[in-house]
Structures are given as C-alpha cells and as structure tokens.
CSV table of C-alpha atoms in Angstrom, one decimal:
chain,number,residue,atom,x,y,z
A,18,SER,CA,62.2,-12.2,127.3
A,19,ARG,CA,60.0,-13.9,125.0
A,20,ARG,CA,61.3,-15.1,121.6
A,21,LEU,CA,59.3,-14.2,118.5
A,22,GLU,CA,57.9,-17.5,116.9
A,23,PRO,CA,57.6,-17.2,113.1
A,24,GLN,CA,55.0,-19.9,112.8
A,25,LEU,CA,52.8,-18.1,115.2
A,26,ILE,CA,53.2,-14.8,113.5
A,27,LEU,CA,52.5,-16.3,110.1
A,28,SER,CA,49.3,-18.2,111.2
A,29,THR,CA,48.1,-15.1,113.1
A,30,GLY,CA,49.0,-12.9,110.4
A,31,LEU,CA,47.3,-15.1,107.5
A,32,GLY,CA,44.3,-15.6,109.6
A,33,ALA,CA,43.8,-11.7,110.1
A,34,THR,CA,44.5,-11.4,106.3
A,35,LEU,CA,42.0,-14.0,105.4
A,36,ALA,CA,39.4,-12.3,107.8
A,37,MET,CA,40.2,-8.9,106.3
A,38,ALA,CA,39.8,-10.3,102.7
A,39,ILE,CA,36.4,-11.9,103.6
A,40,SER,CA,35.1,-8.8,105.4
A,41,GLY,CA,36.3,-6.5,102.9
A,42,ALA,CA,34.8,-8.4,99.9
A,43,LEU,CA,31.4,-8.8,101.7
A,44,GLY,CA,31.2,-5.5,102.9
A,45,ALA,CA,32.0,-3.8,99.6
A,46,PHE,CA,29.6,-6.3,97.9
A,47,MET,CA,26.8,-5.3,100.2
A,48,THR,CA,27.5,-1.6,100.1
A,49,GLU,CA,28.1,-1.4,96.4
A,50,ARG,CA,25.2,-3.6,95.7
A,51,ALA,CA,22.9,-1.3,97.8
A,52,GLU,CA,24.2,1.8,96.2
A,53,ARG,CA,24.0,0.4,92.6
A,54,THR,CA,20.4,-0.7,93.2
A,55,ARG,CA,19.5,2.6,94.6
A,56,ASN,CA,21.1,4.3,91.6
A,57,LEU,CA,19.4,2.0,89.0
A,58,LYS,CA,15.9,2.6,90.6
A,59,GLU,CA,16.5,6.4,90.5
A,60,LEU,CA,17.4,6.0,86.9
A,61,GLU,CA,14.3,4.0,86.2
A,62,GLN,CA,12.2,6.4,87.8
A,63,ALA,CA,13.8,9.3,85.8
A,64,MET,CA,13.3,7.4,82.6
A,65,LEU,CA,9.9,5.9,83.4
A,66,SER,CA,11.3,2.6,82.2
A,67,LYS,CA,12.5,-0.7,83.9
A,68,LEU,CA,16.3,-1.4,83.2
A,69,GLY,CA,16.3,-4.9,84.3
A,70,ASN,CA,18.7,-7.0,82.1
A,71,SER,CA,19.7,-3.8,80.4
A,72,ILE,CA,23.4,-3.2,79.7
A,73,VAL,CA,23.3,-0.7,82.5
A,74,ASP,CA,22.0,-3.3,84.8
A,75,ARG,CA,24.5,-5.7,83.8
A,76,ALA,CA,27.4,-3.0,84.4
A,77,SER,CA,26.1,-2.5,87.6
A,78,HIS,CA,26.3,-6.1,88.6
A,79,ALA,CA,29.7,-6.4,87.0
A,80,THR,CA,30.9,-3.3,88.8
A,81,VAL,CA,29.7,-4.7,92.3
A,82,LEU,CA,31.8,-7.8,91.7
A,83,VAL,CA,34.9,-6.0,90.5
A,84,VAL,CA,34.9,-3.7,93.8
A,85,ALA,CA,34.2,-6.8,95.9
A,86,THR,CA,37.1,-8.7,94.4
A,87,VAL,CA,39.6,-5.8,94.6
A,88,ASP,CA,38.5,-5.2,98.1
A,89,ALA,CA,39.3,-9.0,98.8
A,90,ILE,CA,42.6,-9.1,97.0
A,91,ALA,CA,44.2,-5.9,98.3
A,92,PRO,CA,44.4,-7.2,101.9
A,93,VAL,CA,45.7,-10.4,100.8
A,94,LEU,CA,48.5,-8.9,98.7
A,95,ALA,CA,49.5,-6.5,101.5
A,96,GLY,CA,49.4,-9.1,104.1
A,97,ALA,CA,51.4,-11.7,102.0
A,98,LEU,CA,54.2,-9.0,101.3
A,99,VAL,CA,54.4,-7.8,105.0
A,100,LEU,CA,54.6,-11.5,106.2
A,101,SER,CA,57.0,-12.6,103.6
A,102,PRO,CA,60.0,-11.9,105.8
A,103,PHE,CA,58.8,-14.5,108.3
A,104,VAL,CA,58.4,-17.1,105.6
A,105,LEU,CA,62.1,-16.7,105.0
A,106,THR,CA,62.8,-17.5,108.7
A,107,LEU,CA,61.3,-20.9,108.1
A,108,TRP,CA,64.1,-21.8,105.7
A,109,ASP,CA,66.7,-20.1,107.9
A,110,ILE,CA,67.3,-17.4,105.2
A,111,VAL,CA,66.7,-14.5,107.5
A,112,ASP,CA,66.7,-14.6,111.4
A,113,VAL,CA,63.6,-13.7,113.2
A,114,ASN,CA,64.8,-10.3,114.4
A,115,SER,CA,65.5,-9.2,110.9
A,116,ALA,CA,62.3,-10.6,109.6
A,117,PHE,CA,60.5,-8.5,112.3
A,118,ALA,CA,62.3,-5.5,111.3
A,119,SER,CA,61.7,-5.8,107.7
A,120,SER,CA,58.0,-6.6,108.1
A,121,VAL,CA,57.6,-3.4,110.2
A,122,GLY,CA,59.4,-1.5,107.4
A,123,LEU,CA,57.3,-2.9,104.7
A,124,ASP,CA,54.0,-2.1,106.7
A,125,LEU,CA,55.2,1.4,107.5
A,126,GLY,CA,56.1,2.0,103.8
A,127,PHE,CA,52.5,0.7,102.7
A,128,LEU,CA,51.1,3.3,105.2
A,129,PHE,CA,53.2,5.9,103.7
A,130,VAL,CA,52.3,5.0,100.1
A,131,LEU,CA,48.6,4.8,101.0
A,132,GLY,CA,48.8,8.2,102.6
A,133,MET,CA,50.6,9.7,99.6
A,134,LEU,CA,47.8,8.3,97.4
A,135,LEU,CA,45.1,9.7,99.7
A,136,GLY,CA,46.9,13.2,99.5
A,137,ARG,CA,47.1,13.1,95.8
A,138,SER,CA,43.5,12.1,95.6
A,139,ALA,CA,42.6,15.2,97.9
A,140,ARG,CA,45.1,17.3,95.8
A,141,SER,CA,46.7,18.0,99.1
A,142,ASN,CA,50.2,17.7,100.3
A,143,MET,CA,51.3,14.0,99.5
A,144,LEU,CA,54.1,13.8,102.1
A,145,LEU,CA,51.9,15.3,104.7
A,146,TYR,CA,49.3,12.6,104.3
A,147,GLY,CA,52.1,9.9,104.1
A,148,SER,CA,53.3,11.0,107.3
A,149,ILE,CA,50.0,11.2,108.9
A,150,MET,CA,49.2,7.5,107.9
A,151,VAL,CA,52.7,6.2,109.3
A,152,SER,CA,51.8,8.3,112.5
A,153,ILE,CA,48.5,6.6,112.8
A,154,GLY,CA,50.2,3.2,112.2
A,155,PHE,CA,52.6,3.9,115.1
A,156,LEU,CA,49.6,4.9,117.3
A,157,VAL,CA,47.9,1.9,116.6
A,158,ALA,CA,51.1,-0.2,117.5
A,159,LEU,CA,51.4,1.7,120.8
A,160,LEU,CA,47.8,1.0,121.6
A,161,PHE,CA,48.3,-2.8,121.1
A,162,ILE,CA,51.5,-2.6,123.2
A,163,LEU,CA,49.5,-0.9,126.0
A,164,LEU,CA,46.7,-3.5,125.8
A,165,ARG,CA,49.2,-6.1,125.9
A,166,ILE,CA,50.8,-4.6,128.9
A,167,SER,CA,47.6,-4.2,130.7
A,168,LEU,CA,46.4,-7.8,130.0
A,169,VAL,CA,49.7,-9.4,131.3
C-alpha cells in the first residue's frame, strides 16, 4: 500500500488551484468583456450616441475586472482551505490520514454549501441541490479512482 505524501499532495493541489485561478480569471475576463462590449454597442445604437469613456463605459470596465478578480480568488480560497489539513502534517500537528479525511470532509462541505446556494438561487429545494452537488463530487472521485486503476 502506498503512503500519502503531504508534500506531493500540497504541490499538486497548489498547482491545480493556481491553474483554476488563472483559467477562471482569464475566462471570466474574456466572457464578461465580450458581453459588456456587446451590451455597450447595443446601448449606443439605441441612444444614437457613442458612450466611450462615459460613466457607463467605465462601470462596464470596472465590472469586468471585479468579476475576473472574484473568479481568480474563489478557487484560491477554496483550495487553500481544503489543502490546509495537509499543511498541518508538515508540522506534525495532524497525521496524514486525518488530514486526508479532513480535506475530503471540507471539500464535500464546500460542494454541499455551493449546491444549497444554487438551490436558493433557483428558488428550489436547497437540501436537494446540496445533495446533488455532493453526489457529483463522489462521482468525479469515483471516475478518478477508476482512471487510476486502469492506468496502473
């Protein structure tokens, strides 16, 4: 049986977190920018006036930056919290198996809360949405386990 290596888990997790932050920020930036540009052009056509450097234009640019920043920060915060039990193993505060269990628990908790927020947004059953998100998390984990088995 292989032993969990906290340093490997941390470096892999931090790399994935950084990749999600960059991808999220750039994806959100490009998407929001395109959407805001289109909306501004439609507004200009309706008003028969150019809105470059107007308060609407500046607010549009600011919104794009805020959305991109949030899309970068969210995975960093989530990743840092989920990986934090493994940091504690480096100082021998927590054993690696407890860190793993804590990390999985934190991750599933995040998924459940995210699902509840989506359920609230949809004005639907929050517990159902939370449970669905946790189930999706289990299915993704199972997929990775099966992929690992097939690659070994």
